[in-house]
Amino acid sequence: MTPALALFLAFILAGVPIAFALGAAALAGLWLIEGAPLRIVASRIFGIDNFSLLAIPFFILAGELMETGGISQRLVSLARVLVGHVRGGLGNVVLVAMIFFSGISGSTNADAAAIGSVMIPPMKRQGYSGAHAGAIVAAAAGMGILVPPCLTMVVYGSITNTSIATLFAAGFLPALIMTAALMVHLRIDANRLGLKRDPRVSWRQRGKAFAHAFWALLLPVIIFGGILGGVFTPTEAAVVAVIYAIIVGMFVYCEISFRFLLRSLVRTGITSGIVMLLIGCANIFAWLMTVSGVPAALAGAIQAIGGGKVVFLAMSIAVFLPLFALLDGLPGMLMIMPVFVPIAQQLGVDLVHYGILMTTVMGIALFLPPVGVGLYIVLGLSGASLGETSHYLVPYLATMTAVAVVIAFVPWIVYLVPYVFGLYTPLSP
């Protein structure tokens, strides 16, 4: 273990904020390298002056503007008339609503808060315990991270010079497969527990729900249609999303006031500042890890063990789960990328495939008991204890982890959609 890495872990244990822990550990490591240019600190932080990273504040702002009770309620109502009558009832509604809403907000924690606040009360009324309802919302939000726009994919693509549009497209099929797996799991639980489901509604009611949610649903269509059609880049799509969200929120749904807009701008500035500081400090840490030869040493150790890609991908899942849970997802990814991404390249692992795998595991880890940050948002909404919720949540997380393993070793799941749209030809089948 290099001194910088040991110092970083010591800072984390001491409760130092992750961005400062990364920066301070990297600075100390640079002091210990004879002849290391300290100007690398300024140049690496300035590396966040990247056009692709402009998508982050704009997608955050679009999510803030669209994340109102009216928007989430319309999307939930649509999901309810579509799948509420299927065995699994409101659990299926949570999953479908999460797919709709994740295509707007870009934030996993925002997804959990918005859908959980709308869905947990009616789930309790329909026979779900608070713990079970919270567990379903947590699992759905963990799946929803794969539905673009995803801030994790934006950061990963910017740092690894991987096409963000390709990453967005690559997340769709894994998200649908994980949704299907969770729906099967929910159906088994519903049969076992005798949970109720909604009565089947008429096509007229479905049409009415669709009409009410039309303007909210149009935003992801504009974003992904524009990106996949080559009309604009992901960063330009984020700007379009903000303009659309302001117009719809203020003049169509009439739910966004100027005061709300101002608060959204302030919250976006704070969140974006935190993310950008993390990325800048992680850039310094990444340079130090590379110069210190840590990735090359680990790659050599993996090759000595044997197994190549298989061992590396299995080890990645095993390392990412606890790390992303302890370090709140994105900071953990920024810490581990300087070590693991170069190894992936040396072993011939496709970076699009690896980015989707990393994002998948992050979604699981954010709700991993007892330390997953997203889990505590759900606990607050459900009113259930950690132990009760974990009883229901752990089996769902096991199902999601099984899907992550399938994604790791069946890469065509990741490549299929971008390949069909002509966005990407993978390095290996």
Tab-separated table of N, CA, C and O in Angstrom, residues 96-184:
chain	number	residue	atom	x	y	z
A	96	VAL	N	-41.766	0.421	-12.415
A	96	VAL	CA	-42.042	1.123	-13.680
A	96	VAL	C	-41.953	2.631	-13.475
A	96	VAL	O	-41.392	3.359	-14.309
A	97	ALA	N	-42.506	3.126	-12.363
A	97	ALA	CA	-42.423	4.561	-12.078
A	97	ALA	C	-40.969	5.001	-11.933
A	97	ALA	O	-40.594	6.103	-12.357
A	98	MET	N	-40.127	4.129	-11.365
A	98	MET	CA	-38.717	4.471	-11.191
A	98	MET	C	-38.024	4.583	-12.546
A	98	MET	O	-37.154	5.445	-12.740
A	99	ILE	N	-38.394	3.736	-13.497
A	99	ILE	CA	-37.822	3.842	-14.844
A	99	ILE	C	-38.205	5.179	-15.465
A	99	ILE	O	-37.368	5.889	-16.034
A	100	PHE	N	-39.487	5.554	-15.338
A	100	PHE	CA	-39.938	6.844	-15.879
A	100	PHE	C	-39.181	8.003	-15.225
A	100	PHE	O	-38.678	8.891	-15.895
A	101	PHE	N	-39.134	7.982	-13.886
A	101	PHE	CA	-38.591	9.124	-13.168
A	101	PHE	C	-37.070	9.200	-13.281
A	101	PHE	O	-36.493	10.291	-13.315
A	102	SER	N	-36.402	8.039	-13.341
A	102	SER	CA	-34.950	8.034	-13.475
A	102	SER	C	-34.517	8.657	-14.796
A	102	SER	O	-33.422	9.201	-14.901
A	103	GLY	N	-35.378	8.562	-15.794
A	103	GLY	CA	-35.067	9.187	-17.074
A	103	GLY	C	-35.188	10.696	-17.040
A	103	GLY	O	-34.916	11.361	-18.035
A	104	ILE	N	-35.557	11.244	-15.885
A	104	ILE	CA	-35.701	12.692	-15.737
A	104	ILE	C	-34.703	13.244	-14.723
A	104	ILE	O	-34.016	14.226	-14.978
A	105	SER	N	-34.572	12.588	-13.551
A	105	SER	CA	-33.861	13.219	-12.443
A	105	SER	C	-32.347	13.084	-12.528
A	105	SER	O	-31.621	14.007	-12.201
A	106	GLY	N	-31.840	11.915	-12.948
A	106	GLY	CA	-30.397	11.717	-13.004
A	106	GLY	C	-29.762	11.432	-11.654
A	106	GLY	O	-28.559	11.223	-11.566
A	107	SER	N	-30.535	11.412	-10.568
A	107	SER	CA	-29.992	11.215	-9.224
A	107	SER	C	-30.711	10.060	-8.537
A	107	SER	O	-31.935	10.065	-8.408
A	108	THR	N	-29.950	9.076	-8.080
A	108	THR	CA	-30.539	7.905	-7.426
A	108	THR	C	-31.221	8.279	-6.121
A	108	THR	O	-32.323	7.798	-5.817
A	109	ASN	N	-30.583	9.127	-5.324
A	109	ASN	CA	-31.195	9.534	-4.057
A	109	ASN	C	-32.477	10.323	-4.291
A	109	ASN	O	-33.462	10.185	-3.558
A	110	ALA	N	-32.479	11.179	-5.333
A	110	ALA	CA	-33.696	11.922	-5.670
A	110	ALA	C	-34.807	10.971	-6.104
A	110	ALA	O	-35.975	11.176	-5.763
A	111	ASP	N	-34.445	9.934	-6.864
A	111	ASP	CA	-35.432	8.937	-7.289
A	111	ASP	C	-36.084	8.277	-6.080
A	111	ASP	O	-37.313	8.142	-6.009
A	112	ALA	N	-35.238	7.845	-5.132
A	112	ALA	CA	-35.759	7.167	-3.939
A	112	ALA	C	-36.675	8.081	-3.143
A	112	ALA	O	-37.742	7.661	-2.672
A	113	ALA	N	-36.277	9.357	-2.998
A	113	ALA	CA	-37.084	10.296	-2.214
A	113	ALA	C	-38.404	10.610	-2.903
A	113	ALA	O	-39.466	10.610	-2.263
A	114	ALA	N	-38.364	10.874	-4.208
A	114	ALA	CA	-39.577	11.279	-4.920
A	114	ALA	C	-40.579	10.133	-5.025
A	114	ALA	O	-41.761	10.290	-4.677
A	115	ILE	N	-40.131	8.974	-5.502
A	115	ILE	CA	-41.053	7.845	-5.676
A	115	ILE	C	-41.452	7.256	-4.328
A	115	ILE	O	-42.608	6.870	-4.123
A	116	GLY	N	-40.524	7.213	-3.387
A	116	GLY	CA	-40.848	6.673	-2.067
A	116	GLY	C	-41.911	7.482	-1.356
A	116	GLY	O	-42.828	6.927	-0.741
A	117	SER	N	-41.825	8.809	-1.449
A	117	SER	CA	-42.801	9.652	-0.760
A	117	SER	C	-44.199	9.487	-1.342
A	117	SER	O	-45.199	9.628	-0.630
A	118	VAL	N	-44.284	9.160	-2.626
A	118	VAL	CA	-45.589	8.988	-3.277
A	118	VAL	C	-46.121	7.571	-3.093
A	118	VAL	O	-47.317	7.366	-2.898
A	119	MET	N	-45.239	6.567	-3.121
A	119	MET	CA	-45.687	5.175	-3.198
A	119	MET	C	-45.786	4.452	-1.864
A	119	MET	O	-46.600	3.534	-1.712
A	120	ILE	N	-44.958	4.810	-0.892
A	120	ILE	CA	-44.953	4.029	0.352
A	120	ILE	C	-46.292	4.100	1.093
A	120	ILE	O	-46.798	3.057	1.551
A	121	PRO	N	-46.943	5.272	1.233
A	121	PRO	CA	-48.247	5.291	1.926
A	121	PRO	C	-49.305	4.392	1.286
A	121	PRO	O	-49.947	3.598	2.001
A	122	PRO	N	-49.541	4.444	-0.059
A	122	PRO	CA	-50.542	3.530	-0.618
A	122	PRO	C	-50.140	2.061	-0.532
A	122	PRO	O	-51.010	1.182	-0.438
A	123	MET	N	-48.843	1.775	-0.546
A	123	MET	CA	-48.405	0.385	-0.394
A	123	MET	C	-48.761	-0.134	0.991
A	123	MET	O	-49.194	-1.282	1.146
A	124	LYS	N	-48.594	0.717	1.996
A	124	LYS	CA	-48.989	0.305	3.352
A	124	LYS	C	-50.484	0.022	3.419
A	124	LYS	O	-50.923	-0.953	4.051
A	125	ARG	N	-51.272	0.875	2.754
A	125	ARG	CA	-52.732	0.678	2.775
A	125	ARG	C	-53.142	-0.604	2.055
A	125	ARG	O	-54.206	-1.165	2.355
A	126	GLN	N	-52.306	-1.065	1.110
A	126	GLN	CA	-52.668	-2.256	0.346
A	126	GLN	C	-52.128	-3.533	0.968
A	126	GLN	O	-52.265	-4.610	0.403
A	127	GLY	N	-51.525	-3.430	2.149
A	127	GLY	CA	-51.112	-4.643	2.856
A	127	GLY	C	-49.620	-4.833	3.010
A	127	GLY	O	-49.183	-5.770	3.695
A	128	TYR	N	-48.805	-4.006	2.382
A	128	TYR	CA	-47.361	-4.087	2.567
A	128	TYR	C	-46.998	-3.489	3.925
A	128	TYR	O	-47.567	-2.475	4.347
A	129	SER	N	-46.031	-4.092	4.597
A	129	SER	CA	-45.494	-3.449	5.801
A	129	SER	C	-44.616	-2.279	5.375
A	129	SER	O	-44.162	-2.200	4.224
A	130	GLY	N	-44.365	-1.362	6.301
A	130	GLY	CA	-43.496	-0.238	5.979
A	130	GLY	C	-42.112	-0.693	5.566
A	130	GLY	O	-41.502	-0.132	4.642
A	131	ALA	N	-41.598	-1.733	6.221
A	131	ALA	CA	-40.268	-2.258	5.904
A	131	ALA	C	-40.232	-2.847	4.495
A	131	ALA	O	-39.287	-2.633	3.733
A	132	HIS	N	-41.287	-3.604	4.141
A	132	HIS	CA	-41.332	-4.225	2.817
A	132	HIS	C	-41.467	-3.163	1.729
A	132	HIS	O	-40.791	-3.219	0.696
A	133	ALA	N	-42.328	-2.179	1.959
A	133	ALA	CA	-42.499	-1.105	0.985
A	133	ALA	C	-41.185	-0.344	0.787
A	133	ALA	O	-40.780	-0.033	-0.342
A	134	GLY	N	-40.501	-0.033	1.896
A	134	GLY	CA	-39.229	0.667	1.800
A	134	GLY	C	-38.185	-0.142	1.069
A	134	GLY	O	-37.385	0.404	0.284
A	135	ALA	N	-38.167	-1.460	1.290
A	135	ALA	CA	-37.199	-2.326	0.623
A	135	ALA	C	-37.416	-2.328	-0.893
A	135	ALA	O	-36.460	-2.310	-1.676
A	136	ILE	N	-38.677	-2.339	-1.317
A	136	ILE	CA	-38.981	-2.340	-2.751
A	136	ILE	C	-38.549	-1.021	-3.388
A	136	ILE	O	-37.960	-1.003	-4.478
A	137	VAL	N	-38.817	0.085	-2.704
A	137	VAL	CA	-38.393	1.389	-3.233
A	137	VAL	C	-36.869	1.450	-3.338
A	137	VAL	O	-36.317	1.950	-4.324
A	138	ALA	N	-36.165	0.929	-2.324
A	138	ALA	CA	-34.698	0.937	-2.346
A	138	ALA	C	-34.163	0.107	-3.511
A	138	ALA	O	-33.254	0.543	-4.232
A	139	ALA	N	-34.725	-1.085	-3.706
A	139	ALA	CA	-34.277	-1.934	-4.810
A	139	ALA	C	-34.551	-1.278	-6.162
A	139	ALA	O	-33.717	-1.311	-7.070
A	140	ALA	N	-35.726	-0.661	-6.289
A	140	ALA	CA	-36.079	-0.005	-7.549
A	140	ALA	C	-35.146	1.168	-7.835
A	140	ALA	O	-34.706	1.375	-8.974
A	141	ALA	N	-34.821	1.957	-6.802
A	141	ALA	CA	-33.908	3.083	-6.996
A	141	ALA	C	-32.514	2.597	-7.360
A	141	ALA	O	-31.819	3.219	-8.175
A	142	GLY	N	-32.085	1.480	-6.780
A	142	GLY	CA	-30.794	0.903	-7.147
A	142	GLY	C	-30.760	0.464	-8.591
A	142	GLY	O	-29.728	0.602	-9.277
A	143	MET	N	-31.878	-0.072	-9.084
A	143	MET	CA	-31.984	-0.412	-10.508
A	143	MET	C	-31.996	0.835	-11.373
A	143	MET	O	-31.385	0.887	-12.448
A	144	GLY	N	-32.661	1.895	-10.884
A	144	GLY	CA	-32.870	3.093	-11.686
A	144	GLY	C	-31.599	3.828	-12.066
A	144	GLY	O	-31.605	4.626	-13.010
A	145	ILE	N	-30.494	3.559	-11.378
A	145	ILE	CA	-29.240	4.229	-11.712
A	145	ILE	C	-28.790	3.884	-13.127
A	145	ILE	O	-28.053	4.650	-13.762
A	146	LEU	N	-29.248	2.754	-13.650
A	146	LEU	CA	-28.860	2.337	-14.999
A	146	LEU	C	-29.644	3.072	-16.084
A	146	LEU	O	-29.266	3.031	-17.257
A	147	VAL	N	-30.751	3.712	-15.693
A	147	VAL	CA	-31.578	4.421	-16.670
A	147	VAL	C	-31.022	5.833	-16.838
A	147	VAL	O	-31.016	6.607	-15.887
A	148	PRO	N	-30.532	6.181	-18.008
A	148	PRO	CA	-29.990	7.532	-18.194
A	148	PRO	C	-31.090	8.588	-18.197
A	148	PRO	O	-32.248	8.258	-18.447
A	149	PRO	N	-30.758	9.860	-17.904
A	149	PRO	CA	-29.396	10.364	-17.679
A	149	PRO	C	-28.857	9.958	-16.317
A	149	PRO	O	-29.584	10.005	-15.330
A	150	CYS	N	-27.613	9.546	-16.297
A	150	CYS	CA	-26.976	9.071	-15.069
A	150	CYS	C	-25.698	9.875	-14.853
A	150	CYS	O	-24.805	9.855	-15.714
A	151	LEU	N	-25.600	10.559	-13.737
A	151	LEU	CA	-24.420	11.383	-13.464
A	151	LEU	C	-23.162	10.535	-13.346
A	151	LEU	O	-22.069	10.982	-13.710
A	152	THR	N	-23.303	9.312	-12.842
A	152	THR	CA	-22.153	8.414	-12.756
A	152	THR	C	-21.568	8.146	-14.130
A	152	THR	O	-20.344	8.150	-14.315
A	153	MET	N	-22.437	7.909	-15.109
A	153	MET	CA	-21.966	7.654	-16.470
A	153	MET	C	-21.288	8.884	-17.062
A	153	MET	O	-20.298	8.766	-17.798
A	154	VAL	N	-21.811	10.078	-16.751
A	154	VAL	CA	-21.197	11.318	-17.248
A	154	VAL	C	-19.782	11.455	-16.713
A	154	VAL	O	-18.834	11.745	-17.454
A	155	VAL	N	-19.605	11.232	-15.404
A	155	VAL	CA	-18.286	11.355	-14.794
A	155	VAL	C	-17.348	10.284	-15.323
A	155	VAL	O	-16.198	10.569	-15.698
A	156	TYR	N	-17.807	9.055	-15.370
A	156	TYR	CA	-16.971	7.950	-15.860
A	156	TYR	C	-16.545	8.199	-17.302
A	156	TYR	O	-15.364	8.036	-17.651
A	157	GLY	N	-17.490	8.593	-18.160
A	157	GLY	CA	-17.171	8.833	-19.560
A	157	GLY	C	-16.185	9.973	-19.733
A	157	GLY	O	-15.277	9.905	-20.579
A	158	SER	N	-16.334	11.034	-18.926
A	158	SER	CA	-15.441	12.186	-19.028
A	158	SER	C	-14.021	11.820	-18.619
A	158	SER	O	-13.050	12.239	-19.256
A	159	ILE	N	-13.877	11.030	-17.579
A	159	ILE	CA	-12.546	10.690	-17.062
A	159	ILE	C	-11.851	9.660	-17.949
A	159	ILE	O	-10.639	9.725	-18.168
A	160	THR	N	-12.602	8.706	-18.487
A	160	THR	CA	-11.989	7.634	-19.284
A	160	THR	C	-12.032	7.916	-20.785
A	160	THR	O	-11.601	7.078	-21.579
A	161	ASN	N	-12.534	9.094	-21.169
A	161	ASN	CA	-12.685	9.439	-22.590
A	161	ASN	C	-13.550	8.421	-23.338
A	161	ASN	O	-13.280	8.061	-24.485
A	162	THR	N	-14.591	7.956	-22.646
A	162	THR	CA	-15.565	7.044	-23.240
A	162	THR	C	-16.801	7.847	-23.625
A	162	THR	O	-17.202	8.762	-22.907
A	163	SER	N	-17.414	7.518	-24.747
A	163	SER	CA	-18.592	8.245	-25.214
A	163	SER	C	-19.729	8.156	-24.193
A	163	SER	O	-20.181	7.058	-23.834
A	164	ILE	N	-20.176	9.312	-23.719
A	164	ILE	CA	-21.280	9.335	-22.756
A	164	ILE	C	-22.574	8.874	-23.419
A	164	ILE	O	-23.387	8.173	-22.806
A	165	ALA	N	-22.769	9.244	-24.684
A	165	ALA	CA	-23.965	8.786	-25.405
A	165	ALA	C	-23.994	7.269	-25.489
A	165	ALA	O	-25.051	6.640	-25.323
A	166	THR	N	-22.837	6.655	-25.725
A	166	THR	CA	-22.765	5.194	-25.781
A	166	THR	C	-23.086	4.583	-24.423
A	166	THR	O	-23.817	3.577	-24.336
A	167	LEU	N	-22.557	5.166	-23.363
A	167	LEU	CA	-22.847	4.667	-22.013
A	167	LEU	C	-24.338	4.783	-21.703
A	167	LEU	O	-24.934	3.863	-21.127
A	168	PHE	N	-24.939	5.923	-22.080
A	168	PHE	CA	-26.377	6.086	-21.859
A	168	PHE	C	-27.153	4.970	-22.561
A	168	PHE	O	-28.039	4.343	-21.981
A	169	ALA	N	-26.835	4.741	-23.830
A	169	ALA	CA	-27.545	3.704	-24.591
A	169	ALA	C	-27.285	2.319	-24.008
A	169	ALA	O	-28.183	1.469	-23.965
A	170	ALA	N	-26.063	2.087	-23.535
A	170	ALA	CA	-25.695	0.772	-23.011
A	170	ALA	C	-26.420	0.427	-21.718
A	170	ALA	O	-26.536	-0.752	-21.364
A	171	GLY	N	-26.929	1.427	-20.996
A	171	GLY	CA	-27.595	1.157	-19.727
A	171	GLY	C	-29.020	0.660	-19.849
A	171	GLY	O	-29.560	0.065	-18.911
A	172	PHE	N	-29.653	0.872	-21.013
A	172	PHE	CA	-31.077	0.548	-21.145
A	172	PHE	C	-31.385	-0.935	-20.948
A	172	PHE	O	-32.239	-1.303	-20.131
A	173	LEU	N	-30.723	-1.812	-21.709
A	173	LEU	CA	-31.051	-3.240	-21.641
A	173	LEU	C	-30.720	-3.833	-20.273
A	173	LEU	O	-31.547	-4.593	-19.724
A	174	PRO	N	-29.558	-3.537	-19.665
A	174	PRO	CA	-29.330	-4.029	-18.304
A	174	PRO	C	-30.400	-3.569	-17.318
A	174	PRO	O	-30.814	-4.340	-16.438
A	175	ALA	N	-30.884	-2.326	-17.475
A	175	ALA	CA	-31.943	-1.836	-16.580
A	175	ALA	C	-33.225	-2.644	-16.757
A	175	ALA	O	-33.889	-3.004	-15.775
A	176	LEU	N	-33.585	-2.940	-18.005
A	176	LEU	CA	-34.804	-3.712	-18.260
A	176	LEU	C	-34.676	-5.142	-17.752
A	176	LEU	O	-35.639	-5.708	-17.216
A	177	ILE	N	-33.496	-5.739	-17.902
A	177	ILE	CA	-33.285	-7.109	-17.408
A	177	ILE	C	-33.377	-7.138	-15.883
A	177	ILE	O	-34.002	-8.045	-15.298
A	178	MET	N	-32.779	-6.146	-15.218
A	178	MET	CA	-32.859	-6.103	-13.762
A	178	MET	C	-34.293	-5.853	-13.301
A	178	MET	O	-34.749	-6.438	-12.311
A	179	THR	N	-35.029	-5.019	-14.031
A	179	THR	CA	-36.441	-4.782	-13.705
A	179	THR	C	-37.244	-6.077	-13.820
A	179	THR	O	-38.057	-6.398	-12.943
A	180	ALA	N	-37.008	-6.828	-14.900
A	180	ALA	CA	-37.719	-8.098	-15.093
A	180	ALA	C	-37.400	-9.080	-13.967
A	180	ALA	O	-38.295	-9.768	-13.450
A	181	ALA	N	-36.125	-9.148	-13.567
A	181	ALA	CA	-35.740	-10.059	-12.483
A	181	ALA	C	-36.420	-9.672	-11.173
A	181	ALA	O	-36.906	-10.533	-10.426
A	182	LEU	N	-36.477	-8.368	-10.891
A	182	LEU	CA	-37.137	-7.920	-9.666
A	182	LEU	C	-38.646	-8.154	-9.726
A	182	LEU	O	-39.272	-8.460	-8.701
A	183	MET	N	-39.240	-8.019	-10.906
A	183	MET	CA	-40.678	-8.283	-11.043
A	183	MET	C	-40.994	-9.751	-10.763
A	183	MET	O	-42.010	-10.066	-10.127
A	184	VAL	N	-40.136	-10.645	-11.232
A	184	VAL	CA	-40.321	-12.072	-10.934
A	184	VAL	C	-40.221	-12.297	-9.427
A	184	VAL	O	-41.023	-13.028	-8.827
